[in-house]
mmCIF file of C-alpha atoms in Angstrom:
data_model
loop_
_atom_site.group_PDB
_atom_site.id
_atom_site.type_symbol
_atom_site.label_atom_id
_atom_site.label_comp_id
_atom_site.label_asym_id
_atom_site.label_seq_id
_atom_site.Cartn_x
_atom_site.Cartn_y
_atom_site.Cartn_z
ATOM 1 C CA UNK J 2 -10.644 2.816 34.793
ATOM 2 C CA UNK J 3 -6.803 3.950 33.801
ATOM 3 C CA UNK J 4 -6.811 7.525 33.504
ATOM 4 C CA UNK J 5 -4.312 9.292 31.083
ATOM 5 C CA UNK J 6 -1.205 11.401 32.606
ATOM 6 C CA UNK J 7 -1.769 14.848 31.630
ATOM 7 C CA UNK J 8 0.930 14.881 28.527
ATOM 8 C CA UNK J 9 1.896 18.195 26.918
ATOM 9 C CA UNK J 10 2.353 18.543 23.435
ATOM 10 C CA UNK J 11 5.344 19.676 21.582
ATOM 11 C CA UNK J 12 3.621 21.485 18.596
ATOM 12 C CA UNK J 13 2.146 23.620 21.332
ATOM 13 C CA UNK J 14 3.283 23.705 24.864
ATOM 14 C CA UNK J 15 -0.008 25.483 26.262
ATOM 15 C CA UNK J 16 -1.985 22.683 25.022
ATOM 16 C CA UNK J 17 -2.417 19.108 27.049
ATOM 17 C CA UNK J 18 -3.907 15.261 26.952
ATOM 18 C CA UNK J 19 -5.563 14.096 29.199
ATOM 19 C CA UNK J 20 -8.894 11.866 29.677
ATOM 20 C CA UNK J 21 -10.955 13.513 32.392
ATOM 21 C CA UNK J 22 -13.895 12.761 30.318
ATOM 22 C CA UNK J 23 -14.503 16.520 29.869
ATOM 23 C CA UNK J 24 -15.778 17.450 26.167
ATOM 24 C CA UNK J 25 -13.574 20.322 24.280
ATOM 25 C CA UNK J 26 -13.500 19.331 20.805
ATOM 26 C CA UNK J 27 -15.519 17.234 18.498
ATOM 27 C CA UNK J 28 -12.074 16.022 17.022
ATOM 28 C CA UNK J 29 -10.009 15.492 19.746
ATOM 29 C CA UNK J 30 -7.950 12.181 18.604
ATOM 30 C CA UNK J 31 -6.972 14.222 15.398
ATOM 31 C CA UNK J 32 -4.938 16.422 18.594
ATOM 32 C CA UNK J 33 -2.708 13.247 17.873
ATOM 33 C CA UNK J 34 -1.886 13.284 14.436
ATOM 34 C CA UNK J 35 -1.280 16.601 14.541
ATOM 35 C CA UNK J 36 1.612 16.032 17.284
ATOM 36 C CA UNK J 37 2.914 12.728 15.388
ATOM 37 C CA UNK J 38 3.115 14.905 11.994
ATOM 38 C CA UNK J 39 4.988 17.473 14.389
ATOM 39 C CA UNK J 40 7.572 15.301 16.110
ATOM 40 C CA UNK J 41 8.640 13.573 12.626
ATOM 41 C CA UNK J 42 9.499 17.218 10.841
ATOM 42 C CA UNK J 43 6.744 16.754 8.301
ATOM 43 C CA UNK J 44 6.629 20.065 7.031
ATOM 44 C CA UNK J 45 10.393 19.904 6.518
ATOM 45 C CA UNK J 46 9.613 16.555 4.249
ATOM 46 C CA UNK J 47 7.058 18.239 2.414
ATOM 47 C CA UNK J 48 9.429 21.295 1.854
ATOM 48 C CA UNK J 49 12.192 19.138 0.584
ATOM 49 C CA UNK J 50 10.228 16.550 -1.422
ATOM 50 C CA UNK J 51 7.265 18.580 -3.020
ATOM 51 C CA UNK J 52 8.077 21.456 -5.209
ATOM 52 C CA UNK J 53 4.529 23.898 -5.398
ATOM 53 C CA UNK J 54 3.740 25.891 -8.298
ATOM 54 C CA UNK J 55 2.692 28.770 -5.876
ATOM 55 C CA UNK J 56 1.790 32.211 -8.155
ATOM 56 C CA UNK J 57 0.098 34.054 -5.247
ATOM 57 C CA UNK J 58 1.097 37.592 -4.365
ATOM 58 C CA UNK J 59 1.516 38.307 -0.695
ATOM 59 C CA UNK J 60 -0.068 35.098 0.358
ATOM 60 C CA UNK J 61 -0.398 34.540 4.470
ATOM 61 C CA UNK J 62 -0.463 30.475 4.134
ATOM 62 C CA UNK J 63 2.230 28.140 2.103
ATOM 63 C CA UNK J 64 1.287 25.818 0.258
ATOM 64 C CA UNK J 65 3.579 23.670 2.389
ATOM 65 C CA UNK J 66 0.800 24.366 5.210
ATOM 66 C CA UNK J 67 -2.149 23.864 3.390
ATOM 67 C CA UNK J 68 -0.860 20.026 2.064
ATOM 68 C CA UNK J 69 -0.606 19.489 5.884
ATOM 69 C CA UNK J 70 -3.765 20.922 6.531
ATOM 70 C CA UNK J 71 -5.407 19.137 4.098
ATOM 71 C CA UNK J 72 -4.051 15.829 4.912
ATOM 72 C CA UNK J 73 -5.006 16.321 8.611
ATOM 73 C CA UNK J 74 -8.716 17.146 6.953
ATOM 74 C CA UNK J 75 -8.879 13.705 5.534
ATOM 75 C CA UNK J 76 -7.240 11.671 8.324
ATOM 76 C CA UNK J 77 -10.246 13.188 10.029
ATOM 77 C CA UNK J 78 -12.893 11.536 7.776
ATOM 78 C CA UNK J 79 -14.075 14.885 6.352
ATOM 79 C CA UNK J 80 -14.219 14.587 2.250
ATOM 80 C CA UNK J 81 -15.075 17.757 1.497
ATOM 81 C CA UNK J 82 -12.959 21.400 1.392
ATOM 82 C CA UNK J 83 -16.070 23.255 3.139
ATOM 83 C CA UNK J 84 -15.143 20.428 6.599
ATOM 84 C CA UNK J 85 -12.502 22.696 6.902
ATOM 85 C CA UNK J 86 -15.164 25.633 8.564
ATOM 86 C CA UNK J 87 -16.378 22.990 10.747
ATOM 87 C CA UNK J 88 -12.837 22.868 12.110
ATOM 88 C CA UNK J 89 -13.025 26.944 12.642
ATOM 89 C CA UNK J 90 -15.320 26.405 15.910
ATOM 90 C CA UNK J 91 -13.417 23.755 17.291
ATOM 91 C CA UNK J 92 -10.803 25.973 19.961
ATOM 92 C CA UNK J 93 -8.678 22.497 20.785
ATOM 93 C CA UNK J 94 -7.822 22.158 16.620
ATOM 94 C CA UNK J 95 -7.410 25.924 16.338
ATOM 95 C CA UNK J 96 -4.439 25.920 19.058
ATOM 96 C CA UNK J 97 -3.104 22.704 17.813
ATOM 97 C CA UNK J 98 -2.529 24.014 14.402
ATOM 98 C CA UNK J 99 -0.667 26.886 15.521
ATOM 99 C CA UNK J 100 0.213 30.165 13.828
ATOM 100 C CA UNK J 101 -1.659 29.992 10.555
ATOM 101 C CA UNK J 102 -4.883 28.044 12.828
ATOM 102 C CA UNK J 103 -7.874 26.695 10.189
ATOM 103 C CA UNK J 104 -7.106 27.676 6.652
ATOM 104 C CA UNK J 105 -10.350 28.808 4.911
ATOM 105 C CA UNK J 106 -12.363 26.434 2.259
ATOM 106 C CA UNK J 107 -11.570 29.016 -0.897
ATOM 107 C CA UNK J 108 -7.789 28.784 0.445
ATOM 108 C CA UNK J 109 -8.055 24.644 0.396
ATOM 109 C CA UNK J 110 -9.871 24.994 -2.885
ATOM 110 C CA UNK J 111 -7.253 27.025 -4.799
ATOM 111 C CA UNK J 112 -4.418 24.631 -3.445
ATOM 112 C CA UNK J 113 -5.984 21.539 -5.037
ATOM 113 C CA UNK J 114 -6.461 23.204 -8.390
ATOM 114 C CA UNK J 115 -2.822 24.459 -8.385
ATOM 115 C CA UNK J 116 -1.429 20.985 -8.354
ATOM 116 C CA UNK J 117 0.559 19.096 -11.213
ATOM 117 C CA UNK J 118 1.210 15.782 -12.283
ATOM 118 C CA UNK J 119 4.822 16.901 -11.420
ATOM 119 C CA UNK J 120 3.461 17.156 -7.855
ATOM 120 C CA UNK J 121 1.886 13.860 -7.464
ATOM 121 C CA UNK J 122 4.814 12.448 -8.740
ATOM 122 C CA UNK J 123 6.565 13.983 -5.626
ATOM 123 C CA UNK J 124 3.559 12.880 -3.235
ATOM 124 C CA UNK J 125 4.287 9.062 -4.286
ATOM 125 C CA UNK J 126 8.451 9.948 -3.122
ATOM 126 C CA UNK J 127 6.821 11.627 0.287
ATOM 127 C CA UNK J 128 5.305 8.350 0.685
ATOM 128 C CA UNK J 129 8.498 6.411 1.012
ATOM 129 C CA UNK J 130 10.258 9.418 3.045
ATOM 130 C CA UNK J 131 7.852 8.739 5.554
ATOM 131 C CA UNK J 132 8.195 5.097 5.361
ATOM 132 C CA UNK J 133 11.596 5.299 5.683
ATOM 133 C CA UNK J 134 10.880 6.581 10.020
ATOM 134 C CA UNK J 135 10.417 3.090 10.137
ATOM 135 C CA UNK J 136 11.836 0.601 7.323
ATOM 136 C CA UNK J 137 15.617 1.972 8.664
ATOM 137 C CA UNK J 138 15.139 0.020 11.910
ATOM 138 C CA UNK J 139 18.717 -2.362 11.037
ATOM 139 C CA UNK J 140 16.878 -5.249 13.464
ATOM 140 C CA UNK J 141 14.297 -6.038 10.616
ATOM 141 C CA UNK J 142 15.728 -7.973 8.044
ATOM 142 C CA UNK J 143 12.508 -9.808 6.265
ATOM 143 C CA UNK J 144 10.008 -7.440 4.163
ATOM 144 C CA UNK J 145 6.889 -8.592 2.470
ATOM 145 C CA UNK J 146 5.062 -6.152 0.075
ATOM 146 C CA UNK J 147 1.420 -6.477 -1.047
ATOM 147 C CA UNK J 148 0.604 -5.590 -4.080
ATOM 148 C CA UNK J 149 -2.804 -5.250 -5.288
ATOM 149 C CA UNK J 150 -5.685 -2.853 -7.017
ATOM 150 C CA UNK J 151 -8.899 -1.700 -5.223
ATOM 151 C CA UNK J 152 -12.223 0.111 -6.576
ATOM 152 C CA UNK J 153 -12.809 3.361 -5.846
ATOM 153 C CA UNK J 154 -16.491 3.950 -6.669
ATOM 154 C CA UNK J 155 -17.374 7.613 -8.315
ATOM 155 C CA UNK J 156 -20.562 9.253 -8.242
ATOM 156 C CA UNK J 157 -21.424 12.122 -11.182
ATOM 157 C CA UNK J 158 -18.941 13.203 -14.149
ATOM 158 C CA UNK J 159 -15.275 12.561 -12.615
ATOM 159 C CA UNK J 160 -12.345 12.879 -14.442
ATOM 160 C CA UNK J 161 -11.242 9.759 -15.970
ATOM 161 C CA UNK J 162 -13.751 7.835 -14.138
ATOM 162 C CA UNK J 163 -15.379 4.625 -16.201
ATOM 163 C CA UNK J 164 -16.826 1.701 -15.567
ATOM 164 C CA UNK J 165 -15.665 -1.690 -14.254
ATOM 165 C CA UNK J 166 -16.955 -4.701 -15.592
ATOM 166 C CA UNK J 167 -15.938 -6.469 -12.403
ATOM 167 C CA UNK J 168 -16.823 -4.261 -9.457
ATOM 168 C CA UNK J 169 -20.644 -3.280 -12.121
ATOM 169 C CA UNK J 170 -19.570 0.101 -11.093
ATOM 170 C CA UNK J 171 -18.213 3.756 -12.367
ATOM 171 C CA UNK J 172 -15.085 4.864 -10.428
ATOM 172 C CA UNK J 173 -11.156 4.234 -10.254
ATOM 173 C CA UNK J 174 -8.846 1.550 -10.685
ATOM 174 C CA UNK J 175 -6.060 2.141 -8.023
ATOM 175 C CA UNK J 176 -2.811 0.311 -7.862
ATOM 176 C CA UNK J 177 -1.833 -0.140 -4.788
ATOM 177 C CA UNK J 178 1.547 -1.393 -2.432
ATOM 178 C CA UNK J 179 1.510 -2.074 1.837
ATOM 179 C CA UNK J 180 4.552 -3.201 3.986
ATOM 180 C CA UNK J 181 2.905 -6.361 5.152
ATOM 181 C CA UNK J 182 4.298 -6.278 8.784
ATOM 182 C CA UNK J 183 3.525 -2.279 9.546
ATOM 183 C CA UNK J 184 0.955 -1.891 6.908
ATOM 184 C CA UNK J 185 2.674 1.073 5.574
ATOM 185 C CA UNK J 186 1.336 2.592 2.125
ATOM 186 C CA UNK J 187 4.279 2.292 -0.367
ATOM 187 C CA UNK J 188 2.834 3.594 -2.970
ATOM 188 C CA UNK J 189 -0.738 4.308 -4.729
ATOM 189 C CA UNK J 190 -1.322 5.240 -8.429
ATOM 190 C CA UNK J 191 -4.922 6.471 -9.311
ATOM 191 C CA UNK J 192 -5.796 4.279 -12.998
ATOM 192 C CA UNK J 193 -9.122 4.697 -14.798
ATOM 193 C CA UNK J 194 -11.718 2.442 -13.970
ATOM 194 C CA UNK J 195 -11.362 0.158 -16.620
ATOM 195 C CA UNK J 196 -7.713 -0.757 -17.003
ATOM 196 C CA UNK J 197 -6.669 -4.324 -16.203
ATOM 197 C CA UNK J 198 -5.799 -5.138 -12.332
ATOM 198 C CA UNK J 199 -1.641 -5.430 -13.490
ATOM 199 C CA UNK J 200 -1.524 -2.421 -16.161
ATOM 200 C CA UNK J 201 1.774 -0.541 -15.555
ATOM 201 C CA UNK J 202 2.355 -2.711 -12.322
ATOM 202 C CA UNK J 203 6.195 -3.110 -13.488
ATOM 203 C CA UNK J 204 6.580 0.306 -13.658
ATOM 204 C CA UNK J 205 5.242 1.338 -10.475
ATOM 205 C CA UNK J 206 6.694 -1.234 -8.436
ATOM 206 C CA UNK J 207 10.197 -0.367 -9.752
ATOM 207 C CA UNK J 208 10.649 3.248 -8.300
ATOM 208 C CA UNK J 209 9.607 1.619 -5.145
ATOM 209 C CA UNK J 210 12.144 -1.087 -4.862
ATOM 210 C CA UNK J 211 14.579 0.997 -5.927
ATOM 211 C CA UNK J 212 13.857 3.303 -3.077
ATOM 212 C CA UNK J 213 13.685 0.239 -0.679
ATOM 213 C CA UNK J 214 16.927 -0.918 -2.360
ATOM 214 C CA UNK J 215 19.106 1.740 -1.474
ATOM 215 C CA UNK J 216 17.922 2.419 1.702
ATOM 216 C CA UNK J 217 18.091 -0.979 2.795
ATOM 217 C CA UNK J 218 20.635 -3.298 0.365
ATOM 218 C CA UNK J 219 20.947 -5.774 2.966
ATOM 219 C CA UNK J 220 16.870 -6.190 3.228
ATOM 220 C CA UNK J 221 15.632 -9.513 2.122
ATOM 221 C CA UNK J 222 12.252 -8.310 -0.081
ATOM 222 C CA UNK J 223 9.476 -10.267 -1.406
ATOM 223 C CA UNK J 224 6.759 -8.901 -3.543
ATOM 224 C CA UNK J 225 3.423 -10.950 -3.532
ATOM 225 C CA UNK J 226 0.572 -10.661 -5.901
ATOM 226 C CA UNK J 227 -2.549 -11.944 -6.887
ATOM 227 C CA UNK J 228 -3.493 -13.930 -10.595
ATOM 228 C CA UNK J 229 -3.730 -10.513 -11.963
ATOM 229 C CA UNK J 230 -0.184 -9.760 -11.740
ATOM 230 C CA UNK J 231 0.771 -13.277 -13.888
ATOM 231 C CA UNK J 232 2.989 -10.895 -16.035
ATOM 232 C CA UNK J 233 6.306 -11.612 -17.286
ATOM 233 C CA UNK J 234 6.899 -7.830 -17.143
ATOM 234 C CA UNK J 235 5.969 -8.091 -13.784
ATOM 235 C CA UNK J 236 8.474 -10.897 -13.028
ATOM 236 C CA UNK J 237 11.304 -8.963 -14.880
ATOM 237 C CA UNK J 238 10.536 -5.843 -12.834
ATOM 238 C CA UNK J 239 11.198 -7.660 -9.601
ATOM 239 C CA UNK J 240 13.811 -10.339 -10.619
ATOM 240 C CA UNK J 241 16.104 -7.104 -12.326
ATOM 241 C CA UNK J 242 16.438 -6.112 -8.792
ATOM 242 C CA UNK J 243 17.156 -9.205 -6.936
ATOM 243 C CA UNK J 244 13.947 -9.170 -5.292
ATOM 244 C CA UNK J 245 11.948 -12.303 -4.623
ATOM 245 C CA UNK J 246 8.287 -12.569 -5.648
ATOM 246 C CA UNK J 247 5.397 -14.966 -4.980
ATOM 247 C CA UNK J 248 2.499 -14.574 -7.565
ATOM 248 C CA UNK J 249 -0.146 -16.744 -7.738
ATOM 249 C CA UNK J 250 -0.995 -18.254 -11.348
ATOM 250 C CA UNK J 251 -4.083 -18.807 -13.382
ATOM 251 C CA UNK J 252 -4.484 -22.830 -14.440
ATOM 252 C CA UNK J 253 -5.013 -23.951 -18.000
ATOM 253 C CA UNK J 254 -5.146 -27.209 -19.510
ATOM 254 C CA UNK J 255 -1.361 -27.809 -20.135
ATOM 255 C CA UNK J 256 -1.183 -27.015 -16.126
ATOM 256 C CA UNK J 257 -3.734 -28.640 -15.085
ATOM 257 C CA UNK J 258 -2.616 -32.491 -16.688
ATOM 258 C CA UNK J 259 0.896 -31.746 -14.918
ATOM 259 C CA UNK J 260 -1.157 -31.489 -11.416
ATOM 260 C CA UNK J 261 -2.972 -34.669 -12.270
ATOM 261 C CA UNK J 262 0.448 -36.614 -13.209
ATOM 262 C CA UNK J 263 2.280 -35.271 -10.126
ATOM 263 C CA UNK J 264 -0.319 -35.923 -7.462
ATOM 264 C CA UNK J 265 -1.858 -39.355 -9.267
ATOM 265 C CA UNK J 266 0.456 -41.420 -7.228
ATOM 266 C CA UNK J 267 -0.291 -40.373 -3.658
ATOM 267 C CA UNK J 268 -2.096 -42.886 -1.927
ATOM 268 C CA UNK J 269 -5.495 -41.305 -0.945
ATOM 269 C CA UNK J 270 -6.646 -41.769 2.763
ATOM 270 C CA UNK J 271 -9.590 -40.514 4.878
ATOM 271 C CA UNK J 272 -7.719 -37.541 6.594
ATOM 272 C CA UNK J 273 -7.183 -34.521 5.351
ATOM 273 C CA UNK J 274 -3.789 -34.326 2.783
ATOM 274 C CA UNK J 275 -1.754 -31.760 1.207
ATOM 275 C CA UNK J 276 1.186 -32.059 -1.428
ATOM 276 C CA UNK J 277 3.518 -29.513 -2.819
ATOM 277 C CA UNK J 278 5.239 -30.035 -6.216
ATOM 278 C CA UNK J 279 6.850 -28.390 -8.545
ATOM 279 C CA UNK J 280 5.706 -28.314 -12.214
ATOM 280 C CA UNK J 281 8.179 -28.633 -15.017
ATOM 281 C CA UNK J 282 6.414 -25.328 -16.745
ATOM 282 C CA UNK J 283 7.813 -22.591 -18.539
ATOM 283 C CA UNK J 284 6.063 -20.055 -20.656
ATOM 284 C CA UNK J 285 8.000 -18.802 -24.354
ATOM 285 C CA UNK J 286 7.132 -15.126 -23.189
ATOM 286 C CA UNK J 287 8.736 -15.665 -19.889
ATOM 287 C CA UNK J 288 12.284 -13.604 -19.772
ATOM 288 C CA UNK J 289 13.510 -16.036 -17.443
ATOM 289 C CA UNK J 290 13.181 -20.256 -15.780
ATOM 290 C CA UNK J 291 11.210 -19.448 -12.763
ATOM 291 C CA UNK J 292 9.469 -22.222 -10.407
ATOM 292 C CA UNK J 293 5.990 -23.222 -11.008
ATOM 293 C CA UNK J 294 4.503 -25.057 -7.684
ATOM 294 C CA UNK J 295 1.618 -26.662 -6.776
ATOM 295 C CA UNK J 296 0.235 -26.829 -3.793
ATOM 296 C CA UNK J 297 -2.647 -29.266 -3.499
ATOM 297 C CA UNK J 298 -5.667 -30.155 -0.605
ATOM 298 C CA UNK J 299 -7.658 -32.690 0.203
ATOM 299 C CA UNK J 300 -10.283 -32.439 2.601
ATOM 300 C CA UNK J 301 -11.714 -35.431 4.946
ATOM 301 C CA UNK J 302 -12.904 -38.528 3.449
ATOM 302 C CA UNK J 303 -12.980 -36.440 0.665
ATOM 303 C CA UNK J 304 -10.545 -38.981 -1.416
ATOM 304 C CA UNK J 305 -10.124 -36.272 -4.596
ATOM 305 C CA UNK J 306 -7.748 -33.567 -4.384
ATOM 306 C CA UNK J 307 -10.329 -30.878 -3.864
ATOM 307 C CA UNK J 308 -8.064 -27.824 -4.286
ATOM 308 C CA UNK J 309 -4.727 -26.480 -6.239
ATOM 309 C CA UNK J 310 -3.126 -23.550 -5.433
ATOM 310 C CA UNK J 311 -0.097 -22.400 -8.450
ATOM 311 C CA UNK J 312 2.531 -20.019 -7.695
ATOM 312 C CA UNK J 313 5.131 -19.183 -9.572
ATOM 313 C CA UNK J 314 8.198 -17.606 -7.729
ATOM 314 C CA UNK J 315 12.038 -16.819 -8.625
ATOM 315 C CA UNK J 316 14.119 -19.762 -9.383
ATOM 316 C CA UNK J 317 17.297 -18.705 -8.049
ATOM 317 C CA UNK J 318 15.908 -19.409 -5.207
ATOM 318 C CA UNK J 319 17.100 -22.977 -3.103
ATOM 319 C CA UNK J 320 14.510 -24.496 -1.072
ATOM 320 C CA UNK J 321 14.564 -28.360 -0.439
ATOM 321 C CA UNK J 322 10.689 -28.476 0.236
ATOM 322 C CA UNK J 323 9.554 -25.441 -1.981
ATOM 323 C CA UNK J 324 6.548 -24.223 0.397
ATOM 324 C CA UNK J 325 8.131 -24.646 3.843
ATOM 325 C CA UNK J 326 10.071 -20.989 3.382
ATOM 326 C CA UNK J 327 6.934 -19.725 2.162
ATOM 327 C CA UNK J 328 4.856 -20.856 5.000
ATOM 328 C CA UNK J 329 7.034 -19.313 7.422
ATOM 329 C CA UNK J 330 7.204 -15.973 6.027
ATOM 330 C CA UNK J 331 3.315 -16.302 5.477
ATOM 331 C CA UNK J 332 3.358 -15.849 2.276
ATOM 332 C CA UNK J 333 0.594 -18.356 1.165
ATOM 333 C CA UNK J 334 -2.020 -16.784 -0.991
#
């Protein structure tokens, strides 16, 4: 079995890795987050990014500290402010943390009640800070961002918590962006449980290509979406900022008798066939012309085209077979 170098850590010298299979600490991989969130200044980030509303008199612990703290709490798996005591017997965490050690429950408590929408504002600009460790790498010149919503399932009377028809459940409605290739969180915007999967998409997405923008203007960025994000606001968002998007479209009838003329004259066969086409289909609501394609499957002796797959995309962009780009950058919803 490969046995770990002894490695000392730089957010405290007197403390070591190693796996001797000896037992110190119930938590000992959080050891590692701890040192990551050391070596990439994230206090200084949090300093410089997110502005506190601290009213304490002679307080021991900045708020600074206890944002860490309570991030490190939750990386950890432990939901609750009261984890924090478990933490207290645990000598490997206590000497990881440092000067200020295992801030107290009450301490945790009165920093999550202090915060403003001002300050989550700032969290969703931390976010990108920290993704920009690793978006600045010049070699990368291809970025794909997922955008999509999740449920986030409540339990008792939560603020702003209702129910969704979809997920038959009380909770939240998150919106929610990942760098396809790290699987970096861009950005997340907490949304009652019963607002539509796309609601305010434009303007969330827009701060973050912005940000992506200036940091990176020679970054060729796609954004990809489900059905739910078939929104001309959506497209608008996106095209105003020369960035590319893939989003996957809902079929109607008008859409679905252009499929049937543009596939009707392939010659069916026993093996399994796939066309692309693209649709001559513009929507009045639509700010722009952007391409509508079709991608369409048949399985095995199936003779019927047994699946189509819409997209609509930007049209500026020149392809001479309109999936074969998207294929490449896997892009195919």
């Amino acid at each position: 079995m490969l046995r770990l170098r002894a490695t000392s850590l730089q957010c405290n010298p007197h403390l070591s890795v190693i796996n001797d299979a000896g037992q110190l600490s119930n938590d000992a991989g959080m050891i590692l987050p701890i040192e990551f969130t050391n070596r990439i200044h994230l206090k200084n980030l949090i300093r410089n990014t997110i502005f506190f509303n601290d009213e304490r008199k002679f307080a021991k612990i900045s708020f600074v500290y206890l944002f860490e703290f309570t991030l490190m709490l939750r990386i950890a798996g432990y939901c609750t402010d009261s984890a924090a005591n478990t933490w207290r017997q645990d000598p490997a965490i206590r000497i990881a943390l440092g000067e200020y050690g295992v801030a107290s429950q009450a301490s945790i408590s009165r920093f999550i009640a202090s915060l403003t929408q001002d300050n989550l504002v700032e969290t969703q600009n931390l976010l990108l800070k920290l993704a920009d460790v690793v978006l600045k790498d010049p070699s990368r010149t291809e970025m794909i961002l997922d955008i999509d919503s999740t449920h986030s399932d409540t339990f008792g009377h939560q603020e702003h918590a209702t129910y969704n028809g979809h997920y038959s459940a009380n909770g939240y409605h998150p919106l929610l962006v990942f760098d396809d290739a790290t699987g970096l969180l861009l950005g997340a915007q907490l949304r009652p449980g019963n607002v539509y999967t796309s609601s305010d998409a434009d303007t969330f997405i827009a701060p973050i290509l912005d940000h992506l923008k200036a940091l990176r203007p020679d970054m060729n960025i796609t954004v990809r979406g489900d059905s739910g994000f078939a929104k001309p606001e959506f497209y608008a968002a996106c095209a105003k900022r020369s960035v590319k998007f893939i989003v996957r479209l809902k079929k109607n009838n008008r859409i679905n008798e252009l499929t049937t003329t543009a596939t009707q004259a392939t010659e069916m066969t026993t093996d399994f066939q796939s066309e692309d086409h693209e649709l001559d289909y513009q929507v009045k609501t639509w700010a722009d012309n952007y391409r509508v394609i079709v991608h369409s499957e048949s399985k095995a002796e199936s003779f019927l085209w047994d699946d189509h797959t819409l997209l609509v995309r930007k049209l500026q962009e020149q392809v001479s077979h309109p999936m074969a780009r998207h294929r490449e950058m896997n892009c195919y919803l």
